[in-house]
Amino acid sequence: MNNPFRSPTVTSFLANLDLGRLRSLSRRGELALALAGALIGVSSGCAVTAMSFISRHLHSLIFGLEDTDRLSSVDVGNKMLLLVAPIAGGFLLGLMLLFLSKTRKKPMVDPIEANALHGGRLSLTDSILVAVQNLVSNGFGASVGLEAGYTQLAAGIASKLGLSLQFRRADLRVLVGCGAAGAIAAAFSAPLTGAFYAFELIIGSYSILTLTPVVVSALVSTIIARLLSGENFVIDVGSFGRVVGADYVPALLLGAFCAIIGILLMQAVSFVEQLSRRSSIAPVYRPMLGGVVVGLLALVSPQILSAGHGALHLNLSHEVAIPALLGLFLLKSVASAVSIGSGFRGGLFFASLFMGALLGKMFAYSTPYFDHATLTPVIYAVVGMSSLAVAVIGGPLTMTFLALEITGDFPITALVLAAVITSSLVVRSTFGYSFATWRFHLRGESIRSAHDVGWIRNLTVERLMRADVRTADVNMRLSQFRRDFPLGSTQRVVLVGDEGQYRGIVLLPDVYASPVEKGDDEHGLGEFIRWKDDFLMPQMNAKQAAGFFDSAESEAFAVVNNPSERKVIGLLTESHTLRRYSEELDRRRREVTGEL
């Protein structure tokens, strides 16, 4: 019996629609990128909503909360849970880390590193594992936010989609940015914040080509998150008053102060990590020990638990004394540093917003009199949260648009912009890193942003060199050398020892420029050998090789396998290196400006 829903036209269409054609369509310009951005926006909104749902239910299950309660704003009746839950979470996370250490040898890559070094390639499996670890950490009360898990999972899904459709390197990096944009947009119900998070922190640049897919992803993700979870992600600052011109001076001072605090916070996290590594405590037990510290701090104030959404709203909507604000700030900063430094998975995004709000309110309450300034606590809380967040996370425009989208007030946004620029300038001038890039620096990586530097690392000497090298025995007589290598046959000959070790280079013009005298048959090549100890290695990149050519003043070098064996495997010329390097530089420039 014929299927009435399967006409010959539909059958023909399905038969002709294959993955190859879909890949071809996906690589045909901006429309394909925009459609991919919309699809990634849907997946990002769903991922953020699902992770938030799981986290809230873990809080309800573990701490006995109502479904509408926020962990950091509720007085938990059973105080023992405040101590035991983070320890149990640390134990569970330690078991996960032990299992992963035996099954997965490669380090997990985050979206910034993926775009900077790997052309947007992210493992979806690793991304899911990071999200699960983040949920365990946050769900059991560790003082970390879910934003790291949001962006990791959404970016991993985006990268998987791009790899499946064989997107080009530049387009794949944009898709990873779309995933991160959708994640942050859904996390804060703020599409502009998500879009500029992608531009400033994940893609590393803005262009007309990247604008459409990133903004589409952020908008779609925000809509999906609102449909699925309502207003759960909105930061409500309540009534905040108005801004006057005199507020700019104290706001600038607050921005500089937050920059200093942000630097101290990043160094505190690094200090705890180094202390953990230098101790005799096995990595599997470190999160559990960190859970002990967090649990003890939670007994003093439960507001330090988890990301701090409830505590932020609680402190914004109530009048709190300066000593209480200062105490909470110190407890939260120690709890966050210990949580991340001891091995709990998460980030400082929301923690920096919460602590910045506390600093802003303290500043408004305790600063000396500024002529005609309002010093409204809620206004300075918004300024403080943006300033501290930009010091830790980076992205001045990201944090400025976050202030705009949570307040809807342009005068406050202008005030925030002045403060975050000050904070960013102080951090970059004195410290030079955001939290993510500072952790890369501690690992030995030189990257300071998501700008694509992976291409230069992939443009190695091994890829550039010629393997067909003209070689000769270092002990060859001059007359034999002239017979084997007549003038014009090549420009240079690499000399090797009995076992193929590199011994130097002979230039044919030097040999033939030497006068032919009687007895040359007995002469060797010793006086013509150059660069006996100068050579390239295959893992060097084009930039390093170009610097080596310049310093040694040579037009070509032999490539050896390693410094000890010195077996000749190829030859690389300066002209070819510079030409390929220039071509790649021009290609990256055209990608950034949208010409490609």
XYZ file of C-alpha atoms in Angstrom:
596
model
C 0.000 0.000 0.000
C 1.340 3.413 -0.944
C 2.100 5.879 1.799
C -0.107 8.968 1.179
C 2.387 11.141 3.047
C 5.305 10.155 0.823
C 4.818 11.613 -2.636
C 7.266 10.970 -5.486
C 8.486 14.547 -5.149
C 9.262 14.101 -1.447
C 10.907 10.750 -2.107
C 13.087 12.273 -4.808
C 14.005 15.171 -2.526
C 15.020 12.869 0.347
C 17.021 10.693 -2.004
C 18.948 13.639 -3.355
C 19.464 15.320 0.035
C 22.693 13.934 1.428
C 25.176 15.115 4.006
C 27.567 16.293 1.335
C 25.010 18.711 -0.117
C 24.104 19.938 3.348
C 27.776 20.647 3.983
C 28.030 22.470 0.690
C 25.012 24.632 1.512
C 26.367 25.393 4.983
C 29.527 26.934 3.537
C 27.864 29.428 1.200
C 28.250 32.703 3.026
C 26.591 34.753 5.695
C 23.091 33.283 5.442
C 24.410 29.833 6.313
C 26.259 31.280 9.305
C 23.131 33.095 10.461
C 21.059 29.913 10.227
C 23.747 28.019 12.120
C 23.744 30.793 14.729
C 19.986 30.417 15.188
C 20.321 26.655 15.617
C 23.105 27.150 18.139
C 20.951 29.718 19.938
C 18.216 27.109 20.383
C 20.660 24.521 21.719
C 22.354 27.088 24.008
C 19.052 28.222 25.508
C 18.050 24.615 26.147
C 21.458 23.752 27.637
C 21.437 26.732 30.016
C 17.863 26.057 31.108
C 18.585 22.364 31.685
C 21.719 23.058 33.736
C 19.927 25.694 35.796
C 17.014 23.310 36.400
C 19.338 20.525 37.541
C 21.267 22.898 39.827
C 18.106 24.256 41.464
C 16.791 20.737 42.068
C 20.117 19.604 43.506
C 19.899 22.518 45.942
C 16.334 21.531 46.836
C 17.227 17.866 47.257
C 20.460 18.328 49.213
C 19.592 21.333 51.373
C 15.838 20.780 51.696
C 14.776 23.992 49.935
C 11.570 24.907 48.188
C 11.739 24.913 44.379
C 11.450 28.722 44.300
C 14.162 29.335 46.906
C 17.707 30.427 46.126
C 20.345 28.630 48.184
C 22.387 31.707 49.078
C 19.370 33.668 50.330
C 17.688 31.040 52.520
C 18.385 30.231 56.141
C 18.919 26.445 55.973
C 17.331 24.832 59.022
C 19.751 21.899 59.337
C 23.126 23.555 59.920
C 24.945 20.257 59.594
C 23.987 20.207 55.911
C 25.892 23.448 55.387
C 29.071 21.701 56.507
C 28.519 18.226 55.111
C 27.175 19.046 51.623
C 30.310 20.809 50.248
C 32.471 18.013 51.672
C 30.298 15.384 49.997
C 30.450 17.345 46.746
C 34.248 17.503 47.008
C 34.390 13.750 47.586
C 32.195 13.043 44.565
C 34.181 15.446 42.390
C 37.430 13.851 43.563
C 36.188 10.436 42.428
C 35.310 11.929 39.046
C 38.763 13.479 38.742
C 40.375 10.144 39.669
C 38.371 8.339 36.991
C 39.151 10.968 34.362
C 42.869 10.921 35.183
C 42.933 7.230 34.267
C 40.752 7.435 31.167
C 41.480 10.833 29.585
C 45.087 11.929 29.245
C 44.619 15.125 27.230
C 43.791 18.307 29.161
C 40.324 19.732 28.629
C 40.181 22.799 26.396
C 37.896 25.757 27.104
C 36.314 28.016 24.424
C 38.940 30.787 24.717
C 41.816 28.332 24.299
C 39.989 26.483 21.530
C 39.578 29.658 19.492
C 43.068 30.958 20.222
C 45.050 27.773 19.574
C 42.879 25.104 17.953
C 40.817 26.923 15.346
C 37.556 26.451 17.270
C 37.906 22.702 17.777
C 36.292 21.560 21.034
C 35.550 18.061 22.249
C 31.828 17.709 22.957
C 32.548 14.829 25.340
C 34.967 16.971 27.325
C 32.466 19.825 27.321
C 29.772 17.577 28.771
C 32.194 16.369 31.440
C 33.057 19.953 32.382
C 29.355 20.805 32.616
C 28.714 17.782 34.856
C 31.630 18.716 37.127
C 30.334 22.288 37.286
C 26.872 21.021 38.246
C 28.301 18.817 40.991
C 30.383 21.698 42.345
C 27.556 24.225 42.268
C 24.838 21.771 43.291
C 26.615 20.761 46.492
C 27.196 24.379 47.476
C 30.761 25.174 46.369
C 31.213 28.913 45.877
C 31.293 28.826 42.061
C 28.906 29.872 39.324
C 27.501 27.886 36.425
C 28.594 30.317 33.689
C 31.748 28.293 32.933
C 29.647 25.176 32.407
C 27.084 27.083 30.359
C 29.662 28.442 27.920
C 31.640 25.192 27.759
C 28.625 23.060 26.906
C 27.101 25.523 24.438
C 30.439 26.120 22.716
C 31.083 22.365 22.567
C 27.749 21.802 20.843
C 28.507 24.625 18.397
C 31.956 23.244 17.607
C 30.521 19.759 17.047
C 27.973 21.186 14.618
C 30.648 23.124 12.731
C 32.958 20.118 12.510
C 30.127 17.893 11.285
C 29.353 20.350 8.488
C 33.074 20.888 7.789
C 33.042 24.629 8.366
C 36.210 26.526 7.598
C 38.544 27.476 10.436
C 37.354 31.099 10.650
C 33.675 30.097 10.516
C 34.207 27.419 13.159
C 35.660 30.045 15.510
C 32.568 32.185 14.904
C 30.299 29.247 15.750
C 32.126 28.720 19.047
C 31.522 32.406 19.723
C 27.834 31.900 18.903
C 27.648 29.130 21.488
C 29.237 31.278 24.184
C 27.048 34.255 23.242
C 23.918 32.147 23.514
C 25.013 30.741 26.873
C 25.722 34.102 28.518
C 22.660 35.721 26.924
C 20.412 32.999 28.326
C 22.205 33.003 31.698
C 21.438 36.697 32.289
C 18.462 37.188 29.952
C 20.684 39.765 28.251
C 21.323 39.285 24.492
C 23.635 42.292 24.067
C 25.755 41.098 26.976
C 26.021 37.643 25.421
C 26.913 39.001 21.997
C 29.691 41.241 23.257
C 30.964 38.496 25.557
C 31.544 36.501 22.382
C 33.157 39.410 20.514
C 35.499 40.478 23.314
C 36.366 37.204 25.023
C 35.706 34.244 22.708
C 36.245 35.480 19.135
C 38.646 38.262 20.113
C 37.443 40.752 17.506
C 34.363 42.302 15.952
C 33.512 42.354 12.264
C 30.428 42.737 10.095
C 30.734 39.060 9.137
C 30.525 37.873 12.767
C 27.806 40.314 13.849
C 24.770 38.560 12.389
C 25.332 34.952 13.551
C 26.465 35.974 17.053
C 23.557 38.367 17.637
C 21.071 35.873 16.180
C 22.359 33.185 18.531
C 22.142 35.521 21.549
C 18.599 36.653 20.709
C 17.283 33.162 19.989
C 18.899 31.746 23.119
C 17.371 34.488 25.283
C 13.912 33.830 23.838
C 14.236 30.067 24.372
C 15.403 30.526 27.990
C 12.535 32.921 28.742
C 9.992 30.540 27.229
C 11.319 27.604 29.217
C 12.048 29.221 32.577
C 10.348 32.614 32.687
C 12.242 35.296 34.609
C 14.576 32.999 36.556
C 17.684 34.524 34.987
C 16.843 38.212 35.413
C 18.903 40.326 37.858
C 16.496 42.741 39.540
C 18.190 45.814 41.017
C 14.941 47.461 42.058
C 14.687 51.241 42.499
C 18.009 53.006 41.944
C 17.419 56.766 41.661
C 19.173 59.012 39.161
C 22.724 59.851 38.126
C 24.221 63.347 38.151
C 27.437 64.630 36.645
C 29.197 64.749 39.996
C 28.873 60.957 40.298
C 31.594 60.372 37.715
C 34.516 61.204 40.020
C 33.603 58.668 42.741
C 32.657 56.126 40.042
C 36.125 56.407 38.496
C 37.688 55.909 41.935
C 35.475 52.890 42.519
C 36.538 51.437 39.150
C 40.227 51.767 40.061
C 39.608 50.265 43.504
C 37.737 47.298 42.011
C 40.654 46.707 39.633
C 43.022 46.323 42.583
C 40.612 43.985 44.377
C 40.168 41.947 41.198
C 43.912 41.462 40.844
C 44.165 40.357 44.476
C 41.290 37.915 43.953
C 42.933 36.322 40.892
C 46.212 35.984 42.742
C 44.408 34.468 45.723
C 42.988 31.732 43.506
C 46.455 31.073 42.088
C 47.937 31.001 45.597
C 45.454 28.344 46.731
C 46.122 26.273 43.582
C 49.891 26.432 44.087
C 49.502 25.621 47.770
C 47.425 22.569 46.857
C 49.970 21.355 44.296
C 52.924 21.792 46.649
C 51.193 19.948 49.456
C 51.370 16.188 49.897
C 47.591 15.914 49.501
C 46.588 13.761 46.538
C 44.517 15.568 43.868
C 41.534 13.309 44.560
C 41.284 14.631 48.147
C 41.834 18.316 47.448
C 38.207 19.189 46.531
C 37.023 17.448 49.701
C 39.430 19.519 51.799
C 38.216 22.634 49.983
C 34.671 21.528 50.825
C 35.600 21.507 54.515
C 36.698 25.146 54.305
C 33.604 26.176 52.344
C 31.343 24.334 54.784
C 32.907 26.071 57.782
C 32.484 29.450 56.093
C 28.857 28.574 55.272
C 28.191 28.059 58.981
C 29.117 31.721 59.432
C 27.021 32.914 56.459
C 25.119 30.666 54.003
C 25.232 33.550 51.504
C 28.678 32.381 50.342
C 27.241 29.137 48.958
C 26.847 28.467 45.253
C 26.989 31.359 42.761
C 25.200 33.891 44.970
C 22.098 34.842 42.957
C 19.857 34.926 46.003
C 22.431 36.740 48.122
C 22.884 39.405 45.445
C 19.174 40.193 45.331
C 18.994 40.068 49.119
C 21.777 42.627 49.574
C 20.549 44.893 46.779
C 17.031 45.137 48.188
C 17.908 45.636 51.858
C 19.848 48.165 53.892
C 22.917 46.365 55.249
C 25.504 47.802 57.633
C 29.090 48.293 56.451
C 30.598 45.692 58.851
C 28.133 43.066 57.587
C 28.913 43.934 53.952
C 32.656 43.785 54.594
C 32.387 40.486 56.431
C 30.300 38.929 53.676
C 32.703 40.189 51.021
C 35.694 38.630 52.801
C 33.865 35.336 53.355
C 32.722 35.137 49.720
C 36.164 35.987 48.334
C 37.854 33.324 50.503
C 35.163 30.758 49.661
C 35.482 31.414 45.902
C 39.290 31.291 45.957
C 39.310 28.068 47.984
C 36.589 26.441 45.863
C 38.343 27.026 42.549
C 41.870 26.624 43.906
C 41.086 23.257 45.519
C 39.670 21.772 42.328
C 35.944 22.535 42.223
C 34.891 23.233 38.643
C 33.390 26.638 37.932
C 34.172 30.277 37.339
C 34.184 33.681 38.951
C 31.704 35.417 36.651
C 28.734 35.715 38.986
C 30.912 35.710 42.107
C 32.670 38.821 40.798
C 29.296 40.470 40.139
C 28.135 39.684 43.682
C 31.342 40.829 45.349
C 31.449 43.935 43.149
C 27.931 44.857 44.279
C 29.062 44.538 47.908
C 32.073 46.766 47.227
C 29.872 49.335 45.490
C 27.459 49.558 48.399
C 30.309 49.831 50.911
C 31.863 52.554 48.786
C 28.610 54.514 48.646
C 28.170 54.267 52.415
C 31.725 54.994 53.490
C 33.263 57.449 51.027
C 33.902 61.036 52.114
C 31.590 63.714 50.834
C 31.719 64.487 47.117
C 30.119 67.778 46.172
C 26.695 67.215 44.589
C 27.260 63.451 44.060
C 24.256 61.250 44.853
C 26.229 58.259 46.201
C 23.090 56.140 45.815
C 23.952 52.630 47.132
C 22.129 50.715 44.383
C 23.719 52.799 41.610
C 27.181 52.221 43.028
C 26.377 48.538 43.520
C 25.773 48.308 39.744
C 28.979 50.255 39.075
C 30.900 48.029 41.494
C 29.603 44.756 40.063
C 30.517 45.798 36.519
C 33.945 47.133 37.528
C 35.000 44.074 39.508
C 33.633 41.737 36.824
C 35.607 43.489 34.097
C 38.744 43.301 36.259
C 38.362 39.539 36.679
C 36.600 38.397 33.516
C 37.508 41.153 31.043
C 35.218 42.640 28.392
C 34.433 46.287 29.189
C 31.579 46.492 26.693
C 30.195 43.176 27.905
C 29.847 44.482 31.432
C 28.575 47.849 30.233
C 25.764 46.218 28.269
C 24.984 44.001 31.245
C 24.426 47.150 33.313
C 22.239 48.567 30.551
C 20.121 45.439 30.254
C 19.546 44.958 33.990
C 18.738 48.638 34.655
C 17.378 49.909 31.334
C 18.873 53.287 32.273
C 21.282 55.082 29.915
C 22.730 57.541 32.489
C 23.742 54.608 34.709
C 25.190 52.855 31.649
C 27.380 55.871 30.865
C 28.551 55.943 34.482
C 29.328 52.229 34.344
C 31.203 52.663 31.056
C 33.520 55.248 32.631
C 34.150 52.989 35.632
C 34.785 49.779 33.663
C 37.193 51.515 31.290
C 39.116 52.741 34.318
C 39.104 49.275 35.868
C 40.179 47.604 32.617
C 42.958 50.143 32.072
C 44.336 49.653 35.573
C 44.293 45.854 35.273
C 45.882 45.776 31.835
C 48.538 48.326 32.798
C 49.540 46.691 36.071
C 48.619 43.008 35.746
C 47.948 42.333 32.084
C 45.634 39.327 32.388
C 42.023 38.381 32.934
C 41.219 35.371 35.116
C 41.137 32.944 32.165
C 44.323 34.201 30.523
C 46.086 34.386 33.900
C 45.435 30.670 34.368
C 46.835 30.045 30.854
C 49.924 32.012 31.863
C 50.398 29.835 34.955
C 50.252 26.756 32.692
C 52.988 28.192 30.486
C 50.752 29.415 27.630
C 51.500 32.867 26.205
C 47.996 33.724 24.945
C 46.268 36.785 26.412
C 43.022 36.666 24.471
C 41.057 34.558 22.011
C 42.803 36.104 18.988
C 43.693 33.282 16.617
C 47.361 32.490 17.196
C 46.960 28.776 16.624
C 47.585 29.186 12.895
C 51.133 30.388 13.505
C 51.779 27.400 15.746
C 50.452 25.120 13.023
C 52.638 26.818 10.413
C 55.686 24.835 11.520
C 59.086 24.331 9.981
C 58.134 20.710 9.317
C 55.223 21.843 7.138
C 57.262 24.490 5.323
C 60.534 22.657 4.658
C 61.610 20.740 1.565
C 62.452 17.112 2.232
C 64.538 16.643 -0.971
C 67.832 17.933 0.408
C 71.061 17.864 -1.587
C 73.634 16.347 0.778
C 77.301 15.427 0.593
C 79.794 13.698 2.864
C 81.705 16.162 5.016
C 84.966 14.331 4.157
C 84.488 14.650 0.377
C 87.443 16.030 -1.595
C 87.041 19.386 -3.291
C 87.588 17.961 -6.775
C 84.949 15.261 -6.238
C 82.542 17.889 -4.891
C 82.979 19.980 -8.055
C 82.294 16.957 -10.245
C 79.158 15.929 -8.305
C 77.769 19.453 -7.998
C 78.504 21.515 -11.102
C 77.876 25.246 -10.972
C 74.189 25.982 -11.437
C 72.967 22.577 -10.253
C 71.974 23.943 -6.839
C 72.700 26.889 -4.573
C 73.790 25.061 -1.438
C 74.688 21.573 -0.255
C 74.168 20.226 3.247
C 77.137 18.304 4.634
C 76.550 15.221 6.757
C 78.740 12.842 8.750
C 79.099 9.082 8.453
C 75.771 8.456 10.215
C 73.888 11.309 8.598
C 74.537 13.920 11.297
C 74.400 17.540 10.249
C 77.866 19.115 9.876
C 77.189 22.409 8.066
C 76.307 23.970 4.713
C 78.486 24.713 1.690
C 77.476 27.409 -0.811
C 78.366 26.525 -4.395
C 79.304 30.115 -5.323
C 81.950 30.050 -2.570
C 83.456 26.837 -3.913
C 83.604 27.981 -7.531
C 84.798 31.469 -6.628
C 87.920 29.925 -5.118
C 90.856 29.787 -7.600
C 91.744 26.326 -8.870
C 95.290 25.474 -7.931
C 97.508 22.466 -8.309
C 96.912 19.994 -5.514
C 93.232 20.778 -5.075
C 92.534 17.066 -5.326
C 93.952 16.681 -1.816
C 91.937 19.560 -0.307
C 88.706 19.041 1.623
C 85.689 21.287 2.133
C 86.668 22.557 5.572
C 87.312 26.169 4.619
C 83.920 26.453 2.870
C 81.698 25.046 5.637
C 79.272 27.514 7.223
C 76.707 27.393 10.054
C 78.090 24.249 11.656
C 75.976 24.691 14.784
C 73.026 26.584 13.343
C 69.968 24.604 12.284
C 66.189 24.532 12.592
C 63.991 21.964 14.297
C 60.682 20.724 12.867
C 58.472 21.936 15.762
C 59.555 25.572 15.430
C 56.921 27.870 13.925
C 57.358 30.275 11.015
C 57.762 33.311 13.256
C 60.566 31.672 15.224
C 62.241 30.528 12.031
C 62.064 34.032 10.533
C 63.741 35.438 13.638
C 66.417 32.745 13.402
C 67.164 33.619 9.773
C 67.495 37.280 10.707
C 69.806 36.728 13.661
C 72.102 34.244 11.875
C 72.086 36.219 8.603
C 71.484 33.160 6.456
C 69.153 32.571 3.522
C 68.596 28.885 4.305
C 69.028 26.400 7.119
C 69.005 22.653 7.420
C 66.249 21.081 9.512
C 67.342 18.323 11.926
C 65.217 15.871 13.904
C 66.550 16.912 17.335
C 69.591 18.673 18.840
C 71.251 15.450 20.013
C 71.031 13.193 16.923
C 71.061 16.062 14.400
C 69.813 13.883 11.544
C 69.032 16.041 8.500
C 65.354 15.786 7.489
C 64.869 18.870 5.319
C 65.876 22.356 4.197
C 64.037 25.659 4.630
C 64.761 28.963 2.920
C 64.083 32.415 4.299
C 62.243 33.582 1.171
C 59.741 30.710 1.300
C 59.184 31.187 5.036
C 58.491 34.897 4.731
C 56.223 34.417 1.729
C 54.072 31.787 3.476
C 54.034 33.822 6.695
C 52.897 36.926 4.810
C 50.191 34.965 2.986
C 48.796 33.629 6.259
C 48.917 37.064 7.897
C 46.985 38.536 4.989
C 44.443 35.729 5.165
C 43.823 36.349 8.881
C 43.476 40.073 8.236
C 40.888 39.411 5.532
C 38.998 37.041 7.847
C 38.858 39.679 10.592
C 37.624 42.391 8.230
C 35.052 40.086 6.661
C 36.626 39.920 3.198
C 36.683 36.119 3.399
